[in-house]
Amino acid sequence: MKIMKDNEIALVKEILKQLGASEEDQQLVAEATVDADLKGFTSHGLGRFPQYLISIDAGTINLDENITIEKETPAIALINGNSGFGQAVSYKAMQIAIKKAKEMGIACVGVHNTNHFGVTGFYSDLALRENCIGLVIANTDPAIAPVGGKEALIGTNPIALGIPSDSYITVDMATSVTARGKILESKRKGLDLPDGWALDAEGKPTNDPDEALKGSILPFGGFKGYALSLLIELLTGPLVQAGYGHGVTGTASPDKNCTKGDLYVVIDPSKFGDFDEFKANTEDFISQVRATGENVPVPGDLEVKRIVEAEANGVNIDEKLYEQLKGICDDLDIDLDSYLEE
């Protein structure tokens, strides 16, 4: 089974409408969900969507969300998300950061009291559309054990960075070897994990998703990934008055209040010089990179390829996800099959 882009957006919006979400929240959650699936991050698209419904049922997502700006300067803002949809809170935070960057050249917006927001790159992409550089980081429930330790303490702590140009130049990744969502997706599909992804609770390598979720995920690049994840934890925890370490809940435990934090940084290149010259130099460098060999990839190439394929052929839905969505839709008197294709 598969679902096409427009049908996925329509399905997500209809489910959220039935649950009482605002039209704005319906649209933003749907756009972020389909963005993840089109880019191939299926663990953060429809595969993650049922988690949000658990949060709504548990009351950890506030359907009446409206952000509160708690502190503000011309270039900085601290936002309380009031437990709204992470997608809606993040969209608003990035829009504030973009506006401030257009005025000041650079802006930084921190967020606490929010929820899981899907893929990090969806929000850095918002800056690209305004000809700005976008940097987004966040922390998550503990998943990575410090190097030499056995106990998960640091989040998978994603980072996304996009550079505006005629090409799509962006990176969106967890600081762990893989995102926790990939572990959850493997569990749902009944698949073993690849070697080198995770440790069990005793600190031993494991290929079992259940044991990995009880243990920890390895950082990418050994100590370097661990160090980057640790520093992101500080920038999205103490700095923005959010949880950190054992104090972070809600991204992997949807029935608990989400205490993670986010940081959105936007730079307007036009404040440094002529924007067209910046783009031309960026493209010149990308051309140099591609000229170093045959089929040399640039960050963002894979996402572009996946988007083209998914928009043409749809997004696959595995049997377990279908069963989850079918249960949700049946409860809401929604005909799931009318949105799907064989």
mmCIF file of C-alpha atoms in Angstrom:
data_model
loop_
_atom_site.group_PDB
_atom_site.id
_atom_site.type_symbol
_atom_site.label_atom_id
_atom_site.label_comp_id
_atom_site.label_asym_id
_atom_site.label_seq_id
_atom_site.Cartn_x
_atom_site.Cartn_y
_atom_site.Cartn_z
ATOM 1 C CA MET A 1 0.000 0.000 0.000
ATOM 2 C CA LYS A 2 1.026 3.576 -0.580
ATOM 3 C CA ILE A 3 -0.289 7.076 -0.164
ATOM 4 C CA MET A 4 0.226 10.073 -2.441
ATOM 5 C CA LYS A 5 1.334 13.457 -1.130
ATOM 6 C CA ASP A 6 -2.011 15.268 -1.383
ATOM 7 C CA ASN A 7 -3.887 12.343 0.134
ATOM 8 C CA GLU A 8 -1.458 12.153 3.046
ATOM 9 C CA ILE A 9 -1.978 15.841 3.790
ATOM 10 C CA ALA A 10 -5.744 15.405 3.530
ATOM 11 C CA LEU A 11 -5.719 12.330 5.802
ATOM 12 C CA VAL A 12 -3.664 13.965 8.544
ATOM 13 C CA LYS A 13 -5.819 17.085 8.438
ATOM 14 C CA GLU A 14 -9.046 15.081 8.611
ATOM 15 C CA ILE A 15 -7.866 13.050 11.613
ATOM 16 C CA LEU A 16 -6.755 16.178 13.461
ATOM 17 C CA LYS A 17 -9.958 17.993 12.540
ATOM 18 C CA GLN A 18 -11.990 15.171 14.069
ATOM 19 C CA LEU A 19 -9.881 15.455 17.229
ATOM 20 C CA GLY A 20 -10.508 19.182 17.544
ATOM 21 C CA ALA A 21 -7.255 20.728 16.295
ATOM 22 C CA SER A 22 -7.369 24.201 14.768
ATOM 23 C CA GLU A 23 -7.169 24.620 10.988
ATOM 24 C CA GLU A 24 -3.710 26.173 11.338
ATOM 25 C CA ASP A 25 -2.430 23.267 13.432
ATOM 26 C CA GLN A 26 -3.971 20.744 11.040
ATOM 27 C CA GLN A 27 -2.115 22.321 8.126
ATOM 28 C CA LEU A 28 1.246 22.701 9.864
ATOM 29 C CA VAL A 29 1.274 19.161 11.272
ATOM 30 C CA ALA A 30 0.243 17.777 7.882
ATOM 31 C CA GLU A 31 2.937 19.711 6.016
ATOM 32 C CA ALA A 32 5.662 18.631 8.444
ATOM 33 C CA THR A 33 4.485 15.008 8.348
ATOM 34 C CA VAL A 34 4.465 14.752 4.563
ATOM 35 C CA ASP A 35 7.798 16.607 4.372
ATOM 36 C CA ALA A 36 9.411 13.855 6.444
ATOM 37 C CA ASP A 37 7.922 11.095 4.296
ATOM 38 C CA LEU A 38 8.827 12.735 0.998
ATOM 39 C CA LYS A 39 12.445 13.131 2.120
ATOM 40 C CA GLY A 40 12.611 9.489 3.161
ATOM 41 C CA PHE A 41 12.540 10.114 6.923
ATOM 42 C CA THR A 42 9.529 7.830 7.242
ATOM 43 C CA SER A 43 10.180 7.237 10.932
ATOM 44 C CA HIS A 44 9.229 10.887 11.477
ATOM 45 C CA GLY A 45 6.293 11.060 9.046
ATOM 46 C CA LEU A 46 3.125 8.982 9.166
ATOM 47 C CA GLY A 47 5.142 6.392 11.074
ATOM 48 C CA ARG A 48 5.436 8.854 13.973
ATOM 49 C CA PHE A 49 1.972 10.351 13.604
ATOM 50 C CA PRO A 50 0.167 7.892 15.935
ATOM 51 C CA GLN A 51 2.433 9.134 18.737
ATOM 52 C CA TYR A 52 0.858 12.583 18.502
ATOM 53 C CA LEU A 53 -2.596 11.098 18.930
ATOM 54 C CA ILE A 54 -1.446 9.354 22.104
ATOM 55 C CA SER A 55 -0.236 12.746 23.345
ATOM 56 C CA ILE A 56 -3.573 14.378 22.518
ATOM 57 C CA ASP A 57 -5.418 11.623 24.381
ATOM 58 C CA ALA A 58 -3.056 11.949 27.354
ATOM 59 C CA GLY A 59 -3.425 15.731 27.384
ATOM 60 C CA THR A 60 0.283 16.352 26.795
ATOM 61 C CA ILE A 61 -0.496 18.184 23.541
ATOM 62 C CA ASN A 62 -2.574 21.281 24.145
ATOM 63 C CA LEU A 63 -5.070 21.740 21.313
ATOM 64 C CA ASP A 64 -5.647 25.350 22.391
ATOM 65 C CA GLU A 65 -1.962 26.216 22.025
ATOM 66 C CA ASN A 66 -0.829 29.770 21.567
ATOM 67 C CA ILE A 67 2.823 30.577 22.105
ATOM 68 C CA THR A 68 3.961 33.056 24.745
ATOM 69 C CA ILE A 69 7.041 35.207 24.182
ATOM 70 C CA GLU A 70 8.585 35.329 27.647
ATOM 71 C CA LYS A 71 11.705 37.364 26.862
ATOM 72 C CA GLU A 72 12.665 39.401 23.813
ATOM 73 C CA THR A 73 15.327 41.685 22.374
ATOM 74 C CA PRO A 74 15.696 42.839 18.750
ATOM 75 C CA ALA A 75 17.707 39.690 17.958
ATOM 76 C CA ILE A 76 16.608 37.147 20.573
ATOM 77 C CA ALA A 77 13.382 35.640 21.840
ATOM 78 C CA LEU A 78 12.522 32.983 24.433
ATOM 79 C CA ILE A 79 9.243 31.224 23.707
ATOM 80 C CA ASN A 80 6.973 29.119 25.880
ATOM 81 C CA GLY A 81 5.163 26.719 23.559
ATOM 82 C CA ASN A 82 2.410 26.074 26.112
ATOM 83 C CA SER A 83 2.495 22.355 25.193
ATOM 84 C CA GLY A 84 1.143 22.932 21.698
ATOM 85 C CA PHE A 85 1.882 20.817 18.646
ATOM 86 C CA GLY A 86 5.656 20.888 18.158
ATOM 87 C CA GLN A 87 5.149 21.595 14.452
ATOM 88 C CA ALA A 88 3.034 24.696 15.119
ATOM 89 C CA VAL A 89 5.265 26.038 17.882
ATOM 90 C CA SER A 90 8.404 25.493 15.790
ATOM 91 C CA TYR A 91 6.905 27.124 12.700
ATOM 92 C CA LYS A 92 6.022 30.233 14.693
ATOM 93 C CA ALA A 93 9.425 30.317 16.375
ATOM 94 C CA MET A 94 11.225 30.121 13.035
ATOM 95 C CA GLN A 95 9.031 32.856 11.556
ATOM 96 C CA ILE A 96 9.982 35.117 14.465
ATOM 97 C CA ALA A 97 13.661 34.268 13.963
ATOM 98 C CA ILE A 98 13.452 35.024 10.225
ATOM 99 C CA LYS A 99 11.766 38.377 10.827
ATOM 100 C CA LYS A 100 14.362 39.389 13.404
ATOM 101 C CA ALA A 101 17.239 38.243 11.167
ATOM 102 C CA LYS A 102 15.889 40.339 8.296
ATOM 103 C CA GLU A 103 16.117 43.354 10.608
ATOM 104 C CA MET A 104 19.248 42.595 12.624
ATOM 105 C CA GLY A 105 21.230 40.272 10.329
ATOM 106 C CA ILE A 106 21.135 37.390 12.802
ATOM 107 C CA ALA A 107 18.559 36.094 15.242
ATOM 108 C CA CYS A 108 18.281 33.346 17.811
ATOM 109 C CA VAL A 109 14.999 32.025 19.209
ATOM 110 C CA GLY A 110 14.810 29.484 22.007
ATOM 111 C CA VAL A 111 11.775 27.345 22.810
ATOM 112 C CA HIS A 112 10.692 25.330 25.819
ATOM 113 C CA ASN A 113 7.444 23.612 26.818
ATOM 114 C CA THR A 114 6.807 22.308 23.304
ATOM 115 C CA ASN A 115 6.410 18.852 21.701
ATOM 116 C CA HIS A 116 8.037 16.545 19.138
ATOM 117 C CA PHE A 117 8.160 18.450 15.834
ATOM 118 C CA GLY A 118 8.977 15.860 13.168
ATOM 119 C CA VAL A 119 12.123 16.366 11.105
ATOM 120 C CA THR A 120 14.439 19.214 12.030
ATOM 121 C CA GLY A 121 15.142 20.175 8.421
ATOM 122 C CA PHE A 122 11.523 21.196 7.819
ATOM 123 C CA TYR A 123 12.220 24.311 9.889
ATOM 124 C CA SER A 124 15.652 25.196 8.498
ATOM 125 C CA ASP A 125 13.980 24.968 5.067
ATOM 126 C CA LEU A 126 11.666 27.809 6.118
ATOM 127 C CA ALA A 127 14.698 30.076 6.352
ATOM 128 C CA LEU A 128 15.939 28.985 2.920
ATOM 129 C CA ARG A 129 12.667 30.121 1.363
ATOM 130 C CA GLU A 130 13.415 33.605 2.686
ATOM 131 C CA ASN A 131 16.996 33.582 1.332
ATOM 132 C CA CYS A 132 18.409 33.087 4.822
ATOM 133 C CA ILE A 133 20.680 30.533 6.443
ATOM 134 C CA GLY A 134 18.777 28.350 8.892
ATOM 135 C CA LEU A 135 20.221 26.376 11.805
ATOM 136 C CA VAL A 136 17.974 24.293 14.050
ATOM 137 C CA ILE A 137 18.954 22.103 16.994
ATOM 138 C CA ALA A 138 16.917 20.266 19.633
ATOM 139 C CA ASN A 139 17.323 17.774 22.445
ATOM 140 C CA THR A 140 15.336 14.595 23.093
ATOM 141 C CA ASP A 141 14.710 11.963 25.728
ATOM 142 C CA PRO A 142 17.990 10.323 26.860
ATOM 143 C CA ALA A 143 19.214 7.879 24.209
ATOM 144 C CA ILE A 144 23.017 8.161 24.004
ATOM 145 C CA ALA A 145 25.300 6.951 26.776
ATOM 146 C CA PRO A 146 28.373 9.132 27.393
ATOM 147 C CA VAL A 147 31.518 7.583 25.946
ATOM 148 C CA GLY A 148 32.644 4.977 28.475
ATOM 149 C CA GLY A 149 29.236 4.941 30.176
ATOM 150 C CA LYS A 150 26.398 2.401 30.039
ATOM 151 C CA GLU A 151 23.398 4.554 30.894
ATOM 152 C CA ALA A 152 21.581 6.635 28.280
ATOM 153 C CA LEU A 153 21.752 10.274 29.354
ATOM 154 C CA ILE A 154 22.020 12.487 26.253
ATOM 155 C CA GLY A 155 19.419 12.856 23.506
ATOM 156 C CA THR A 156 19.826 11.930 19.859
ATOM 157 C CA ASN A 157 19.862 15.725 19.561
ATOM 158 C CA PRO A 158 19.301 16.527 15.871
ATOM 159 C CA ILE A 159 20.887 19.352 13.935
ATOM 160 C CA ALA A 160 19.755 20.838 10.622
ATOM 161 C CA LEU A 161 21.613 23.483 8.649
ATOM 162 C CA GLY A 162 20.586 24.900 5.293
ATOM 163 C CA ILE A 163 22.385 27.353 2.979
ATOM 164 C CA PRO A 164 20.306 29.344 0.470
ATOM 165 C CA SER A 165 21.371 28.934 -3.146
ATOM 166 C CA ASP A 166 20.029 27.759 -6.491
ATOM 167 C CA SER A 167 20.738 24.208 -5.303
ATOM 168 C CA TYR A 168 19.226 22.550 -2.235
ATOM 169 C CA ILE A 169 22.145 22.514 0.212
ATOM 170 C CA THR A 170 21.185 21.183 3.595
ATOM 171 C CA VAL A 171 21.989 18.606 6.233
ATOM 172 C CA ASP A 172 19.493 17.147 8.698
ATOM 173 C CA MET A 173 20.770 14.477 11.039
ATOM 174 C CA ALA A 174 20.741 13.061 14.528
ATOM 175 C CA THR A 175 23.987 13.174 16.473
ATOM 176 C CA SER A 176 23.494 9.470 17.157
ATOM 177 C CA VAL A 177 24.305 6.806 14.569
ATOM 178 C CA THR A 178 20.595 6.721 13.831
ATOM 179 C CA ALA A 179 17.490 8.500 15.044
ATOM 180 C CA ARG A 180 15.424 6.887 17.799
ATOM 181 C CA GLY A 181 12.535 6.887 15.321
ATOM 182 C CA LYS A 182 14.471 4.424 13.170
ATOM 183 C CA ILE A 183 14.757 2.088 16.166
ATOM 184 C CA LEU A 184 11.006 2.397 16.775
ATOM 185 C CA GLU A 185 10.322 1.824 13.084
ATOM 186 C CA SER A 186 12.479 -1.318 13.102
ATOM 187 C CA LYS A 187 10.576 -2.566 16.150
ATOM 188 C CA ARG A 188 7.248 -1.934 14.417
ATOM 189 C CA LYS A 189 8.389 -3.769 11.296
ATOM 190 C CA GLY A 190 9.979 -6.640 13.230
ATOM 191 C CA LEU A 191 13.436 -5.947 11.799
ATOM 192 C CA ASP A 192 16.849 -6.444 13.383
ATOM 193 C CA LEU A 193 19.097 -3.421 13.762
ATOM 194 C CA PRO A 194 22.327 -3.158 11.769
ATOM 195 C CA ASP A 195 25.586 -3.774 13.621
ATOM 196 C CA GLY A 196 27.039 -0.719 15.299
ATOM 197 C CA TRP A 197 23.766 1.054 16.024
ATOM 198 C CA ALA A 198 23.003 0.330 19.647
ATOM 199 C CA LEU A 199 23.936 -1.129 23.015
ATOM 200 C CA ASP A 200 21.707 -3.010 25.458
ATOM 201 C CA ALA A 201 21.232 -2.035 29.100
ATOM 202 C CA GLU A 202 24.479 -3.812 29.995
ATOM 203 C CA GLY A 203 26.450 -1.774 27.470
ATOM 204 C CA LYS A 204 26.812 -4.690 25.055
ATOM 205 C CA PRO A 205 26.184 -4.422 21.292
ATOM 206 C CA THR A 206 22.678 -5.478 20.265
ATOM 207 C CA ASN A 207 20.645 -5.906 17.082
ATOM 208 C CA ASP A 208 17.348 -6.161 18.971
ATOM 209 C CA PRO A 209 15.256 -2.941 18.821
ATOM 210 C CA ASP A 210 13.611 -3.715 22.183
ATOM 211 C CA GLU A 211 16.979 -4.143 23.880
ATOM 212 C CA ALA A 212 18.278 -0.998 22.182
ATOM 213 C CA LEU A 213 15.351 1.022 23.529
ATOM 214 C CA LYS A 214 16.185 -0.267 27.016
ATOM 215 C CA GLY A 215 19.864 0.560 26.476
ATOM 216 C CA SER A 216 21.398 3.283 24.347
ATOM 217 C CA ILE A 217 22.123 4.359 20.789
ATOM 218 C CA LEU A 218 25.730 4.961 19.800
ATOM 219 C CA PRO A 219 26.835 8.477 18.836
ATOM 220 C CA PHE A 220 27.999 8.936 15.260
ATOM 221 C CA GLY A 221 31.758 9.343 14.849
ATOM 222 C CA GLY A 222 32.611 8.117 18.328
ATOM 223 C CA PHE A 223 33.783 10.881 20.653
ATOM 224 C CA LYS A 224 33.082 13.618 18.072
ATOM 225 C CA GLY A 225 29.394 12.780 17.826
ATOM 226 C CA TYR A 226 29.181 12.414 21.593
ATOM 227 C CA ALA A 227 30.773 15.834 22.098
ATOM 228 C CA LEU A 228 28.436 17.512 19.589
ATOM 229 C CA SER A 229 25.384 15.880 21.145
ATOM 230 C CA LEU A 230 26.472 16.950 24.625
ATOM 231 C CA LEU A 231 26.921 20.578 23.564
ATOM 232 C CA ILE A 232 23.545 20.620 21.798
ATOM 233 C CA GLU A 233 22.050 19.328 25.061
ATOM 234 C CA LEU A 234 23.361 22.419 26.830
ATOM 235 C CA LEU A 235 22.187 24.814 24.130
ATOM 236 C CA THR A 236 18.681 23.356 24.029
ATOM 237 C CA GLY A 237 18.364 22.618 27.745
ATOM 238 C CA PRO A 238 19.808 25.095 30.245
ATOM 239 C CA LEU A 239 20.087 27.948 27.717
ATOM 240 C CA VAL A 240 16.397 27.916 26.749
ATOM 241 C CA GLN A 241 15.124 26.909 30.213
ATOM 242 C CA ALA A 242 14.113 23.433 29.036
ATOM 243 C CA GLY A 243 14.861 19.986 30.420
ATOM 244 C CA TYR A 244 18.229 18.270 30.008
ATOM 245 C CA GLY A 245 19.627 14.811 30.637
ATOM 246 C CA HIS A 246 17.260 12.730 32.757
ATOM 247 C CA GLY A 247 14.937 15.734 32.886
ATOM 248 C CA VAL A 248 13.897 15.368 29.235
ATOM 249 C CA THR A 249 10.681 13.451 28.602
ATOM 250 C CA GLY A 250 7.942 13.407 26.002
ATOM 251 C CA THR A 251 9.751 12.920 22.694
ATOM 252 C CA ALA A 252 9.859 9.139 23.077
ATOM 253 C CA SER A 253 7.197 8.894 25.795
ATOM 254 C CA PRO A 254 4.113 10.636 24.330
ATOM 255 C CA ASP A 255 1.989 10.138 27.446
ATOM 256 C CA LYS A 256 4.412 12.303 29.457
ATOM 257 C CA ASN A 257 4.754 16.075 29.357
ATOM 258 C CA CYS A 258 7.391 17.074 26.810
ATOM 259 C CA THR A 259 10.241 18.972 28.451
ATOM 260 C CA LYS A 260 12.723 19.184 25.575
ATOM 261 C CA GLY A 261 14.035 22.452 24.113
ATOM 262 C CA ASP A 262 14.771 23.862 20.652
ATOM 263 C CA LEU A 263 17.018 26.588 19.302
ATOM 264 C CA TYR A 264 16.448 28.372 15.972
ATOM 265 C CA VAL A 265 19.230 30.492 14.496
ATOM 266 C CA VAL A 266 18.785 32.512 11.291
ATOM 267 C CA ILE A 267 21.397 34.544 9.401
ATOM 268 C CA ASP A 268 20.602 36.947 6.578
ATOM 269 C CA PRO A 269 23.531 36.743 4.109
ATOM 270 C CA SER A 270 22.517 40.012 2.475
ATOM 271 C CA LYS A 271 23.696 41.838 5.604
ATOM 272 C CA PHE A 272 27.242 40.620 4.842
ATOM 273 C CA GLY A 273 27.251 41.684 1.196
ATOM 274 C CA ASP A 274 25.450 41.285 -2.114
ATOM 275 C CA PHE A 275 23.156 38.249 -1.872
ATOM 276 C CA ASP A 276 23.425 37.334 -5.561
ATOM 277 C CA GLU A 277 27.213 37.283 -5.249
ATOM 278 C CA PHE A 278 26.900 35.047 -2.181
ATOM 279 C CA LYS A 279 24.700 32.622 -4.130
ATOM 280 C CA ALA A 280 27.033 32.689 -7.145
ATOM 281 C CA ASN A 281 30.053 31.906 -4.968
ATOM 282 C CA THR A 282 28.130 29.165 -3.199
ATOM 283 C CA GLU A 283 27.190 27.556 -6.502
ATOM 284 C CA ASP A 284 30.760 27.931 -7.742
ATOM 285 C CA PHE A 285 32.024 25.998 -4.745
ATOM 286 C CA ILE A 286 29.373 23.304 -5.209
ATOM 287 C CA SER A 287 30.537 22.967 -8.828
ATOM 288 C CA GLN A 288 34.106 22.526 -7.607
ATOM 289 C CA VAL A 289 32.950 19.806 -5.198
ATOM 290 C CA ARG A 290 31.101 17.911 -7.920
ATOM 291 C CA ALA A 291 34.087 18.198 -10.238
ATOM 292 C CA THR A 292 36.307 16.207 -7.891
ATOM 293 C CA GLY A 293 34.907 12.899 -9.128
ATOM 294 C CA GLU A 294 32.024 11.097 -10.753
ATOM 295 C CA ASN A 295 28.645 11.391 -9.049
ATOM 296 C CA VAL A 296 30.033 13.273 -6.046
ATOM 297 C CA PRO A 297 27.062 13.993 -3.743
ATOM 298 C CA VAL A 298 26.331 17.246 -1.950
ATOM 299 C CA PRO A 299 24.250 17.351 1.245
ATOM 300 C CA GLY A 300 20.650 17.676 0.113
ATOM 301 C CA ASP A 301 20.997 15.663 -3.105
ATOM 302 C CA LEU A 302 19.514 12.513 -1.603
ATOM 303 C CA GLU A 303 16.488 14.385 -0.257
ATOM 304 C CA VAL A 304 15.848 15.984 -3.655
ATOM 305 C CA LYS A 305 15.972 12.553 -5.317
ATOM 306 C CA ARG A 306 13.661 11.027 -2.727
ATOM 307 C CA ILE A 307 11.149 13.874 -3.020
ATOM 308 C CA VAL A 308 10.919 13.447 -6.787
ATOM 309 C CA GLU A 309 10.396 9.694 -6.425
ATOM 310 C CA ALA A 310 7.854 9.975 -3.614
ATOM 311 C CA GLU A 311 5.823 12.681 -5.322
ATOM 312 C CA ALA A 312 5.623 10.507 -8.425
ATOM 313 C CA ASN A 313 5.098 7.108 -6.808
ATOM 314 C CA GLY A 314 3.732 7.790 -3.340
ATOM 315 C CA VAL A 315 4.933 6.805 0.135
ATOM 316 C CA ASN A 316 4.844 3.144 1.142
ATOM 317 C CA ILE A 317 2.843 2.141 4.196
ATOM 318 C CA ASP A 318 3.837 -1.124 5.855
ATOM 319 C CA GLU A 319 1.268 -3.526 7.281
ATOM 320 C CA LYS A 320 1.864 -2.605 10.940
ATOM 321 C CA LEU A 321 1.502 1.123 10.238
ATOM 322 C CA TYR A 322 -1.616 0.420 8.195
ATOM 323 C CA GLU A 323 -3.115 -1.419 11.158
ATOM 324 C CA GLN A 324 -2.313 1.490 13.472
ATOM 325 C CA LEU A 325 -3.817 4.048 11.109
ATOM 326 C CA LYS A 326 -6.833 1.812 10.433
ATOM 327 C CA GLY A 327 -7.603 1.615 14.138
ATOM 328 C CA ILE A 328 -7.357 5.389 14.463
ATOM 329 C CA CYS A 329 -9.520 6.024 11.419
ATOM 330 C CA ASP A 330 -12.151 3.447 12.360
ATOM 331 C CA ASP A 331 -12.576 5.122 15.754
ATOM 332 C CA LEU A 332 -13.145 8.445 13.977
ATOM 333 C CA ASP A 333 -15.393 7.016 11.244
ATOM 334 C CA ILE A 334 -12.815 7.861 8.548
ATOM 335 C CA ASP A 335 -12.403 5.597 5.518
ATOM 336 C CA LEU A 336 -8.632 5.088 5.488
ATOM 337 C CA ASP A 337 -8.658 2.952 2.338
ATOM 338 C CA SER A 338 -10.134 5.808 0.305
ATOM 339 C CA TYR A 339 -6.861 7.704 0.836
ATOM 340 C CA LEU A 340 -4.602 4.803 -0.164
ATOM 341 C CA GLU A 341 -3.496 3.114 -3.383
ATOM 342 C CA GLU A 342 -2.322 -0.441 -3.979
#
